[in-house]
Short mmCIF file of C-alpha atoms and ligand atoms in Angstrom, two decimals:
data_model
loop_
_atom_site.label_atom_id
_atom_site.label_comp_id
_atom_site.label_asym_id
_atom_site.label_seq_id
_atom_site.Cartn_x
_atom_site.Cartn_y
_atom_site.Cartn_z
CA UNK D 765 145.50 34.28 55.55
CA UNK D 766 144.49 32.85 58.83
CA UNK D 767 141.49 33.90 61.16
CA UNK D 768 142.68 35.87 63.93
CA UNK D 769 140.72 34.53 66.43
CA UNK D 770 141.32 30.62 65.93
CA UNK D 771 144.01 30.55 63.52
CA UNK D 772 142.42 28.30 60.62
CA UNK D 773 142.24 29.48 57.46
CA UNK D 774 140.22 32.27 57.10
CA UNK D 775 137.52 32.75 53.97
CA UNK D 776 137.48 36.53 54.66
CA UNK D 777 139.33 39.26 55.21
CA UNK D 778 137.43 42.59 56.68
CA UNK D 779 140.01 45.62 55.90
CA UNK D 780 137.56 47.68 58.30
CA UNK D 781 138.18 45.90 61.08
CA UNK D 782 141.39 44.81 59.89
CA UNK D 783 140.19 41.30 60.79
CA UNK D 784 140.97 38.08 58.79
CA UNK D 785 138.31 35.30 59.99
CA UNK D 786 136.98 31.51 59.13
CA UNK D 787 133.51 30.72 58.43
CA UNK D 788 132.40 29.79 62.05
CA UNK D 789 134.24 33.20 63.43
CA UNK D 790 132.51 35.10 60.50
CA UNK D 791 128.88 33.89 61.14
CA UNK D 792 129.74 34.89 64.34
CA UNK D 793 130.75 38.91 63.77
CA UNK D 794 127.77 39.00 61.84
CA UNK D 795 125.57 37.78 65.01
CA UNK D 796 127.59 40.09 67.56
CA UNK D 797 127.11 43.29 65.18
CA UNK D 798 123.61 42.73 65.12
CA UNK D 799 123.50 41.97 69.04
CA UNK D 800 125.59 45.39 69.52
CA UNK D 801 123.35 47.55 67.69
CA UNK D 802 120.49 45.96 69.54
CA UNK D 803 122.17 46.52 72.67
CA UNK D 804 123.63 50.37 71.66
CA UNK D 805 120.49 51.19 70.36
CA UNK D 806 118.12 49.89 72.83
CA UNK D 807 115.85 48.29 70.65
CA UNK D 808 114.16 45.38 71.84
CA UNK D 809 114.79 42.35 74.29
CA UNK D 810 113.97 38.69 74.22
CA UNK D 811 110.97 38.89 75.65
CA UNK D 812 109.51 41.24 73.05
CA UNK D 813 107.62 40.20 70.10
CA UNK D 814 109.10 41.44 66.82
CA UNK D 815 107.74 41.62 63.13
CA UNK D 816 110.70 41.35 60.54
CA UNK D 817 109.41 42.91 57.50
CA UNK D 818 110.70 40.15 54.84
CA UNK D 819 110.76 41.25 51.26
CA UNK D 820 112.64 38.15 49.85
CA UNK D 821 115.74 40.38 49.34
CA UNK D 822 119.08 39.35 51.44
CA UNK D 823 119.13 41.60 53.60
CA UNK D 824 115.64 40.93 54.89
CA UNK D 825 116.45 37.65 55.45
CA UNK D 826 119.34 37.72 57.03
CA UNK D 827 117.79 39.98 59.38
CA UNK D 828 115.23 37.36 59.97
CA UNK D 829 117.61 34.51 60.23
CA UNK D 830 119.79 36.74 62.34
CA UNK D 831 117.62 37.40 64.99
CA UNK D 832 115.89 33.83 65.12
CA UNK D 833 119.11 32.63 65.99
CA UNK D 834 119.96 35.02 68.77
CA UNK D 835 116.64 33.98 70.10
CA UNK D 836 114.64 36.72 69.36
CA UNK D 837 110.77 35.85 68.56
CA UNK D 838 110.39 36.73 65.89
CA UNK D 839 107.21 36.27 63.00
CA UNK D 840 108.02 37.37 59.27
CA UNK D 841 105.41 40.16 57.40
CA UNK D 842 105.37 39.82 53.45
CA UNK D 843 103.00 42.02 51.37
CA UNK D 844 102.83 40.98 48.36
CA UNK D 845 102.74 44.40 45.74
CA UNK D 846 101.33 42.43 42.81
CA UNK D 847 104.89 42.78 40.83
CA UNK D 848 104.19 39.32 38.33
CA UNK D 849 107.09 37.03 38.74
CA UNK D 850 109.07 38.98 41.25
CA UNK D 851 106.58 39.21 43.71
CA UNK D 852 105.18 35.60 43.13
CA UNK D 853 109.35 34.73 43.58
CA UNK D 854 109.64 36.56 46.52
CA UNK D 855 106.68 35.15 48.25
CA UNK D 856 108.06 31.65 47.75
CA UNK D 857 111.43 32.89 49.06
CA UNK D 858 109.76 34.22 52.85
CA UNK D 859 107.48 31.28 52.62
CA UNK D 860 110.31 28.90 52.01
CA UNK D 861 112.52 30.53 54.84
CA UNK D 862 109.73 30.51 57.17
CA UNK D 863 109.01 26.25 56.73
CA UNK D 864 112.79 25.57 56.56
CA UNK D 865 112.75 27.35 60.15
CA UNK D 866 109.46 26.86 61.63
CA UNK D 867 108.64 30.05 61.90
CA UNK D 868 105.12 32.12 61.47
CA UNK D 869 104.53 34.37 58.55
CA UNK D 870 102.12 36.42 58.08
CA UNK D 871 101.54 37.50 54.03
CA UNK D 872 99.10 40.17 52.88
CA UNK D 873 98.29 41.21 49.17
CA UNK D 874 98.12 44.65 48.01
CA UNK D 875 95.42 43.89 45.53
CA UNK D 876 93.24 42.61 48.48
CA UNK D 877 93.60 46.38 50.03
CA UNK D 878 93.43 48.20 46.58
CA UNK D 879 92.11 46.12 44.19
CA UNK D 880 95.24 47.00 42.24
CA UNK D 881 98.78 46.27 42.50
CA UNK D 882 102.29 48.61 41.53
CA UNK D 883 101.73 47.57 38.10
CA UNK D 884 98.59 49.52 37.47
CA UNK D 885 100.03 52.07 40.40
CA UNK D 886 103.05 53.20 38.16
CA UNK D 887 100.29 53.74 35.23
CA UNK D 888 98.91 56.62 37.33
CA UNK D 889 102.61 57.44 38.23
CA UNK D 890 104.08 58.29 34.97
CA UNK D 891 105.78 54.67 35.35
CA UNK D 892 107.69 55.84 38.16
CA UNK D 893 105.82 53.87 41.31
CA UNK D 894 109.03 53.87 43.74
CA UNK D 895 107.59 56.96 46.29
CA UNK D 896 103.84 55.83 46.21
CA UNK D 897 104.75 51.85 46.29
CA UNK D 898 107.30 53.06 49.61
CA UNK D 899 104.59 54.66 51.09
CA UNK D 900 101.79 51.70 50.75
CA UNK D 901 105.37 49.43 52.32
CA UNK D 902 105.61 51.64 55.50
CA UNK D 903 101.66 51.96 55.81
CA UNK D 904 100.81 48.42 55.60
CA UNK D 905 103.99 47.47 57.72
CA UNK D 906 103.42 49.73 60.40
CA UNK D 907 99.93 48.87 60.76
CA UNK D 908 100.71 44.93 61.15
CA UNK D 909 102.88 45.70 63.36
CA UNK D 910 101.05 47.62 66.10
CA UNK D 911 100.21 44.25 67.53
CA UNK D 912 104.10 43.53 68.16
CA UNK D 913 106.69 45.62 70.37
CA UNK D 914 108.57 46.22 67.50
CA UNK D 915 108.81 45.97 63.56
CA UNK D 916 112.16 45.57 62.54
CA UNK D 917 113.52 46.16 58.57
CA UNK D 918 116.62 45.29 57.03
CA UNK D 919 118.49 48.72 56.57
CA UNK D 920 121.88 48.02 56.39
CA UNK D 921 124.75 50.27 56.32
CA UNK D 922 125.58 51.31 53.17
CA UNK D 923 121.12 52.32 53.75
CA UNK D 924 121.94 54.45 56.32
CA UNK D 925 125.27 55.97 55.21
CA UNK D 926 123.79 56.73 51.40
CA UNK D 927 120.69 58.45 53.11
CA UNK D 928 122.53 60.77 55.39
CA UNK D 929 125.10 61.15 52.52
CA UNK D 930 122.27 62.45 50.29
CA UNK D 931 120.38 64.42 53.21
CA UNK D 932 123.50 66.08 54.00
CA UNK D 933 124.75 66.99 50.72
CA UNK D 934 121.32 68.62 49.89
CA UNK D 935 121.12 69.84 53.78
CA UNK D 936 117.49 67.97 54.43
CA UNK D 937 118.02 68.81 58.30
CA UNK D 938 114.40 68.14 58.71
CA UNK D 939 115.26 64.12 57.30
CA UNK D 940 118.36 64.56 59.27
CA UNK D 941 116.57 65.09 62.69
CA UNK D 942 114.45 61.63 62.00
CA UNK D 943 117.09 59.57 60.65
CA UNK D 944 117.71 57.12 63.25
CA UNK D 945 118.01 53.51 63.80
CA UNK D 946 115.46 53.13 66.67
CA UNK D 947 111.79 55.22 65.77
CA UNK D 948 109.51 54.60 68.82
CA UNK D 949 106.14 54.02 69.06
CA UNK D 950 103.54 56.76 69.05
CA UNK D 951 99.83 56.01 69.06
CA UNK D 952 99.02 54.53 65.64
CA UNK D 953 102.81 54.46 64.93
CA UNK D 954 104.46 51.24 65.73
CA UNK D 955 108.21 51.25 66.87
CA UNK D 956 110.65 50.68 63.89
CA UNK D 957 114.55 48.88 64.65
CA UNK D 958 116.98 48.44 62.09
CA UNK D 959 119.07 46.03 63.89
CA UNK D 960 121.24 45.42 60.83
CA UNK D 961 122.57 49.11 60.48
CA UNK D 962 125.81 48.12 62.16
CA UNK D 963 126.67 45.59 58.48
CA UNK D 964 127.80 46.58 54.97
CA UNK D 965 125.85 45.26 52.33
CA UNK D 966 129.24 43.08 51.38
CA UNK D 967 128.89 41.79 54.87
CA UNK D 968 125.19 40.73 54.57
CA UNK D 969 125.66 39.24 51.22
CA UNK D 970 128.48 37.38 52.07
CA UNK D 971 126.80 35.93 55.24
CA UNK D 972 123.64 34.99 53.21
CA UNK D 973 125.49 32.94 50.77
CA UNK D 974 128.07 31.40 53.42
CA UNK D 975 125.25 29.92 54.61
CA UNK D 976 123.36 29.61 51.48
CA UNK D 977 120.16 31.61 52.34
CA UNK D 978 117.46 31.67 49.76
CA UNK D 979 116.91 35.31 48.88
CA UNK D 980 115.85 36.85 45.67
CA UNK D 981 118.84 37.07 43.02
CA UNK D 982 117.17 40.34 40.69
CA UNK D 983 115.66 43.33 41.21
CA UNK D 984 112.28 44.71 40.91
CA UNK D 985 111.38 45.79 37.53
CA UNK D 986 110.25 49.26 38.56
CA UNK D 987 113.65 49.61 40.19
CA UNK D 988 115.51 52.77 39.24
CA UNK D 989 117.53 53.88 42.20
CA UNK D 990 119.87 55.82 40.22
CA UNK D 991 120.83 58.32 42.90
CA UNK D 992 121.05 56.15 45.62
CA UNK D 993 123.25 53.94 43.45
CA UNK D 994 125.34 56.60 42.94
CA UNK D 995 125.58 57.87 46.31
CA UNK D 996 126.66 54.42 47.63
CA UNK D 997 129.43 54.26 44.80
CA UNK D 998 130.75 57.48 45.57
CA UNK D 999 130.92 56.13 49.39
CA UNK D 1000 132.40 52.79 48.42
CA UNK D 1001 134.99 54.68 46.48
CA UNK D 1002 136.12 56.30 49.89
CA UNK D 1003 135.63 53.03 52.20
CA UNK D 1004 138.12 51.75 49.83
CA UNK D 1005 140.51 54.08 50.07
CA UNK D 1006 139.70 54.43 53.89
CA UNK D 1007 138.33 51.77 55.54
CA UNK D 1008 135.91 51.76 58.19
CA UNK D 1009 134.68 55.49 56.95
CA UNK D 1010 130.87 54.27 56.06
CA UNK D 1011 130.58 53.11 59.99
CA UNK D 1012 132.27 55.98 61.44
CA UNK D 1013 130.11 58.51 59.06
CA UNK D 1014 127.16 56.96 60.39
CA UNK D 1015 127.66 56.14 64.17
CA UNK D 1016 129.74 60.29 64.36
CA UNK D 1017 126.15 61.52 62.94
CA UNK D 1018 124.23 59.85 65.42
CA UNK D 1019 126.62 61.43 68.09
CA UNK D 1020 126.18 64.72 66.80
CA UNK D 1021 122.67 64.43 65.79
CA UNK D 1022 121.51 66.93 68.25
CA UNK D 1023 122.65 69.51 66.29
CA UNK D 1024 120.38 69.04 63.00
CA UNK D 1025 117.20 69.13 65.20
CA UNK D 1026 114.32 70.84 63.41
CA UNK D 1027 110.89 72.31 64.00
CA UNK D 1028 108.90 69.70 65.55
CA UNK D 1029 106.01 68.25 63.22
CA UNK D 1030 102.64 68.24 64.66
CA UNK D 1031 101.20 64.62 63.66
CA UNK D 1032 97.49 63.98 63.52
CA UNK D 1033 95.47 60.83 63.29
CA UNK D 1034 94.23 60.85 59.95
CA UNK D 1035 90.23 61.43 59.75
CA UNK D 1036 89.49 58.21 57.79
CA UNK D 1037 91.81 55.67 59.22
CA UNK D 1038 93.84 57.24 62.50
CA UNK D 1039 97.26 56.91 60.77
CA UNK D 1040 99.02 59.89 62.28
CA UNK D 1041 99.77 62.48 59.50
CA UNK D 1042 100.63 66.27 58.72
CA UNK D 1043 97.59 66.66 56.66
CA UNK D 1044 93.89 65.75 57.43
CA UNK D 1045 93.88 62.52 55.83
CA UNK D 1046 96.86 59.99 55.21
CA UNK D 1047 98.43 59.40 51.74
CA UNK D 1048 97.41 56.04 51.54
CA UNK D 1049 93.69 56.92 52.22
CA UNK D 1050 94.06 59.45 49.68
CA UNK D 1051 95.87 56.49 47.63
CA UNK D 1052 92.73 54.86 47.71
CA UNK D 1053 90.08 57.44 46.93
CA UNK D 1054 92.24 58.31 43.84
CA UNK D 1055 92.52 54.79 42.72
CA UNK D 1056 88.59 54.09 42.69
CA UNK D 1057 88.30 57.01 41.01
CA UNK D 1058 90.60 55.78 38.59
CA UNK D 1059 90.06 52.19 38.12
CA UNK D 1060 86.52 50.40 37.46
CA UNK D 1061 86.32 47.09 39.52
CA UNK D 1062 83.88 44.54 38.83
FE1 LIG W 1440 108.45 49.18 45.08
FE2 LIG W 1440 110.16 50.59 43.58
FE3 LIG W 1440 111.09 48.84 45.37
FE4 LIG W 1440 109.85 47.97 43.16
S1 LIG W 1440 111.81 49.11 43.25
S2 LIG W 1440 109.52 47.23 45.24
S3 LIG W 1440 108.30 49.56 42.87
S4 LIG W 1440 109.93 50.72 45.81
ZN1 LIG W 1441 138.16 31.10 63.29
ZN1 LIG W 1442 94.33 57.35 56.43
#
């Protein structure tokens, strides 16, 4: 197998491009997809200021490592949930990343904001923290990144293709209509990119350990998952038989997006902390009020 754009041998073979490719050619597909859905989806430029949200996990740093060498600037955000080991391992993984690069990172500790961390959240969830701890994620993300132009995340593909899988199956047109790789900014909302949405899992992976990336090898403890999982299998199973189907289920929704529009939702700063909101104050405000109810600190 050679690569097809310099002839040596190639370490990879991409059936959905049909595209057999060395390590230098591969490295750089993986910088050109993530340049093209930058550039497609007007995200950001290189004069903006972007905050990659880095959880440890591959695809976060890839992102990060991604877009540092495109020359993006570019400062990491880790918040620490409080998980034991796996959030002490992920820490050291950002924080490692960041000093092999040079690069800033900023790290902020859930217990610091609630006194408590997902551990003594998933008590008061029936052991089941996923929705709440996703909530704190976007609330505490969003709001360090109001000082940048964007906040990007690493949703990859096989994200964006299980999502709109599930929303479609179960017709969520209202999580249809905001599905989207570019969110922009609105008052206390900061504008979200997902500048890896254009790469399979497979191809993130593959990149991170071609290059041997530091990235956390397990999973969270409170990790369940169980329908994504499944949704992603059941799209895997087709992207084998048909290649290239995840990318062209995604980027054909996006076309024809304007047809699942749905009632706009009236957003309202949220009386305690400005957070726009449907209700009169934010779920992580009400988060907290429930928690010091709950818990006794000293
Ligand atoms: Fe949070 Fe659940 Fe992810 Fe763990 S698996 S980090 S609890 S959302
Ligand atoms: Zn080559
Ligand atoms: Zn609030």
């Amino acid at each position: 197998m050679k690569c097809k754009i310099c002839g040596r041998e190639a370490i990879v073979k991409l059936r959905s491009y049909n595209l057999a490719l060395c390590k230098e050619h591969y490295v750089e597909f993986v910088k050109r997809r993530v340049e093209k859905a930058i550039k497609k989806f007007k995200m950001f430029n290189k004069d903006n200021r972007i905050l990659v949200a880095v959880s440890g996990g591959k695809d976060s740093i890839v992102l990060w490592h991604v877009l540092h060498s495109l020359g993006y600037k570019t400062t990491g955000y880790f918040l620490n949930l409080g998980i034991d080991e796996f959030s002490m391992k992920s820490q050291e993984i950002a924080e490692e990343f960041a000093k092999k690069f040079a690069l800033e990172l900023k790290i902020e500790y859930l217990k610091d904001e609630l006194g408590v961390g997902i551990p003594e959240i998933a008590k008061i969830s029936r052991g089941k923290p996923c929705s709440t701890c996703g909530m704190i994620k976007r609330y505490m993300i969003n709001r360090a990144g109001l000082k940048y132009d964007a906040v990007a995340t690493g949703h990859n593909l096989d994200d964006e293709s299980s999502v709109l899988f599930g929303n479609i199956l179960h017709w969520q047109v209202e999580y249809l209509d905001r599905q989207s790789p570019v969110l922009p900014r609105d008052r206390s909302l900061a504008r979200k990119v997902k500048p890896l949405v254009l790469l399979t899992n497979f191809e993130i992976k593959f990149y991170a350990d071609l290059l041997e990336l530091p990235y956390i090898q397990y999973k969270c403890p409170f990790s369940t998952g169980a329908t994504t999982y499944f949704y992603k299998s059941v799209l895997e199973e087709i992207e084998e038989r048909m290649p290239g189907t995840k990318v062209r289920f995604f980027l054909g929704f996006l076309e024809n997006k304007k047809g699942f529009s749905s009632p706009h939702r009236e957003l309202k700063p949220c009386k305690k902390c400005g957070y726009l909101t449907t209700a009169e104050v934010c779920s992580f405000c009400r988060l907290k009020e429930r928690i010091s109810s709950q818990f006794i600190f000293r």
